[in-house]
Structure formats: C-alpha cells, structure tokens
Amino acid sequence: DGKAFDSDCFQKLVFRIDQERDDMLVELFKNIDDSSIREINELKWRELEYCLNYTSWTAIAAKLDLKKEFANCK
C-alpha cells in the first residue's frame, strides 16, 4: 500500500518475535528427551540452525497473526 513502517513499532515487533522464538526454544529444550538430544548433537551447526529457524518461524506464524502485526506498524 506504499505506507512506510513506523520504525519504533517495527523494532518492538521484531523484539517480540525474537523473544517468542527464544521462549519457545527454551520450552522445547526443557521438555526434550535424551534420545532427541543425542540426535541433535549429531547435526552440523548449519543443519541445526536451519531446523531451528524454520521450525521457530513456523511456530511463530501459527501463534501470531504476522500480517496483522505488521499492518499495525504502518
């Protein structure tokens, strides 16, 4: 629609998304079983980072209405 993002709102939204991601990952690793940890330890960093980024964004998209959140920053 050509409107610029409000930088303060956008910064707060990005911080909120990062915090949601961190909270979900902490919760995930608090509840993970030993065999899953062993499998994770066998992954290379690049593979692990990809998995974490993909799954966390999927979870965030399911939890937050990102389209609405971004629209609120215009």
PDB file of C-alpha atoms in Angstrom:
ATOM      1  CA  ASP A   1       0.000   0.000   0.000  1.00  0.00           C
ATOM      2  CA  GLY A   2       3.057   2.258  -0.109  1.00  0.00           C
ATOM      3  CA  LYS A   3       2.943   3.268   3.557  1.00  0.00           C
ATOM      4  CA  ALA A   4       6.220   3.197   5.448  1.00  0.00           C
ATOM      5  CA  PHE A   5       6.676   1.190   8.609  1.00  0.00           C
ATOM      6  CA  ASP A   6       6.723   3.049  11.906  1.00  0.00           C
ATOM      7  CA  SER A   7      10.285   2.257  12.966  1.00  0.00           C
ATOM      8  CA  ASP A   8       9.547   2.125  16.717  1.00  0.00           C
ATOM      9  CA  CYS A   9       6.578  -0.205  16.221  1.00  0.00           C
ATOM     10  CA  PHE A  10       8.564  -2.395  13.833  1.00  0.00           C
ATOM     11  CA  GLN A  11      11.504  -2.582  16.252  1.00  0.00           C
ATOM     12  CA  LYS A  12       9.165  -3.605  19.095  1.00  0.00           C
ATOM     13  CA  LEU A  13       7.554  -6.248  16.878  1.00  0.00           C
ATOM     14  CA  VAL A  14      10.929  -7.684  15.873  1.00  0.00           C
ATOM     15  CA  PHE A  15      11.962  -7.777  19.536  1.00  0.00           C
ATOM     16  CA  ARG A  16       8.678  -9.518  20.418  1.00  0.00           C
ATOM     17  CA  ILE A  17       9.186 -12.093  17.660  1.00  0.00           C
ATOM     18  CA  ASP A  18      12.754 -12.746  18.868  1.00  0.00           C
ATOM     19  CA  GLN A  19      11.510 -13.117  22.439  1.00  0.00           C
ATOM     20  CA  GLU A  20       8.736 -15.508  21.362  1.00  0.00           C
ATOM     21  CA  ARG A  21      11.307 -17.582  19.480  1.00  0.00           C
ATOM     22  CA  ASP A  22      13.669 -17.681  22.444  1.00  0.00           C
ATOM     23  CA  ASP A  23      10.854 -18.638  24.820  1.00  0.00           C
ATOM     24  CA  MET A  24       9.682 -21.442  22.533  1.00  0.00           C
ATOM     25  CA  LEU A  25      13.201 -22.839  22.150  1.00  0.00           C
ATOM     26  CA  VAL A  26      13.782 -22.778  25.913  1.00  0.00           C
ATOM     27  CA  GLU A  27      10.478 -24.582  26.448  1.00  0.00           C
ATOM     28  CA  LEU A  28      11.323 -27.101  23.748  1.00  0.00           C
ATOM     29  CA  PHE A  29      14.702 -27.951  25.229  1.00  0.00           C
ATOM     30  CA  LYS A  30      13.280 -28.157  28.757  1.00  0.00           C
ATOM     31  CA  ASN A  31      10.954 -30.917  27.566  1.00  0.00           C
ATOM     32  CA  ILE A  32      13.199 -32.803  25.153  1.00  0.00           C
ATOM     33  CA  ASP A  33      14.168 -36.422  25.778  1.00  0.00           C
ATOM     34  CA  ASP A  34      17.721 -37.794  25.846  1.00  0.00           C
ATOM     35  CA  SER A  35      17.486 -39.637  22.528  1.00  0.00           C
ATOM     36  CA  SER A  36      16.417 -36.427  20.766  1.00  0.00           C
ATOM     37  CA  ILE A  37      19.330 -34.552  22.320  1.00  0.00           C
ATOM     38  CA  ARG A  38      21.720 -37.228  21.030  1.00  0.00           C
ATOM     39  CA  GLU A  39      20.256 -36.884  17.528  1.00  0.00           C
ATOM     40  CA  ILE A  40      20.546 -33.095  17.677  1.00  0.00           C
ATOM     41  CA  ASN A  41      24.176 -33.385  18.772  1.00  0.00           C
ATOM     42  CA  GLU A  42      24.919 -35.343  15.582  1.00  0.00           C
ATOM     43  CA  LEU A  43      23.760 -32.491  13.355  1.00  0.00           C
ATOM     44  CA  LYS A  44      26.177 -29.998  11.883  1.00  0.00           C
ATOM     45  CA  TRP A  45      25.684 -26.418  13.037  1.00  0.00           C
ATOM     46  CA  ARG A  46      24.328 -25.279   9.658  1.00  0.00           C
ATOM     47  CA  GLU A  47      21.717 -28.076   9.674  1.00  0.00           C
ATOM     48  CA  LEU A  48      20.724 -27.336  13.257  1.00  0.00           C
ATOM     49  CA  GLU A  49      20.453 -23.610  12.609  1.00  0.00           C
ATOM     50  CA  TYR A  50      18.237 -24.246   9.572  1.00  0.00           C
ATOM     51  CA  CYS A  51      15.958 -26.559  11.556  1.00  0.00           C
ATOM     52  CA  LEU A  52      15.659 -24.114  14.448  1.00  0.00           C
ATOM     53  CA  ASN A  53      14.965 -21.143  12.185  1.00  0.00           C
ATOM     54  CA  TYR A  54      12.393 -22.982  10.093  1.00  0.00           C
ATOM     55  CA  THR A  55      10.522 -24.532  12.995  1.00  0.00           C
ATOM     56  CA  SER A  56      10.574 -21.392  15.119  1.00  0.00           C
ATOM     57  CA  TRP A  57       9.177 -19.268  12.283  1.00  0.00           C
ATOM     58  CA  THR A  58       6.517 -21.892  11.644  1.00  0.00           C
ATOM     59  CA  ALA A  59       5.553 -21.850  15.322  1.00  0.00           C
ATOM     60  CA  ILE A  60       5.556 -18.042  15.479  1.00  0.00           C
ATOM     61  CA  ALA A  61       3.390 -17.808  12.362  1.00  0.00           C
ATOM     62  CA  ALA A  62       0.909 -20.185  13.983  1.00  0.00           C
ATOM     63  CA  LYS A  63       0.911 -18.220  17.243  1.00  0.00           C
ATOM     64  CA  LEU A  64       0.909 -14.628  15.970  1.00  0.00           C
ATOM     65  CA  ASP A  65      -1.064 -13.106  13.133  1.00  0.00           C
ATOM     66  CA  LEU A  66       2.045 -11.654  11.484  1.00  0.00           C
ATOM     67  CA  LYS A  67       0.116  -9.962   8.676  1.00  0.00           C
ATOM     68  CA  LYS A  68      -1.977  -8.104  11.256  1.00  0.00           C
ATOM     69  CA  GLU A  69       1.057  -7.348  13.439  1.00  0.00           C
ATOM     70  CA  PHE A  70       2.975  -5.857  10.505  1.00  0.00           C
ATOM     71  CA  ALA A  71      -0.114  -3.902   9.373  1.00  0.00           C
ATOM     72  CA  ASN A  72      -0.311  -2.343  12.846  1.00  0.00           C
ATOM     73  CA  CYS A  73       3.137  -0.832  12.275  1.00  0.00           C
ATOM     74  CA  LYS A  74       2.051   1.249   9.284  1.00  0.00           C
TER      75      LYS A  74
END
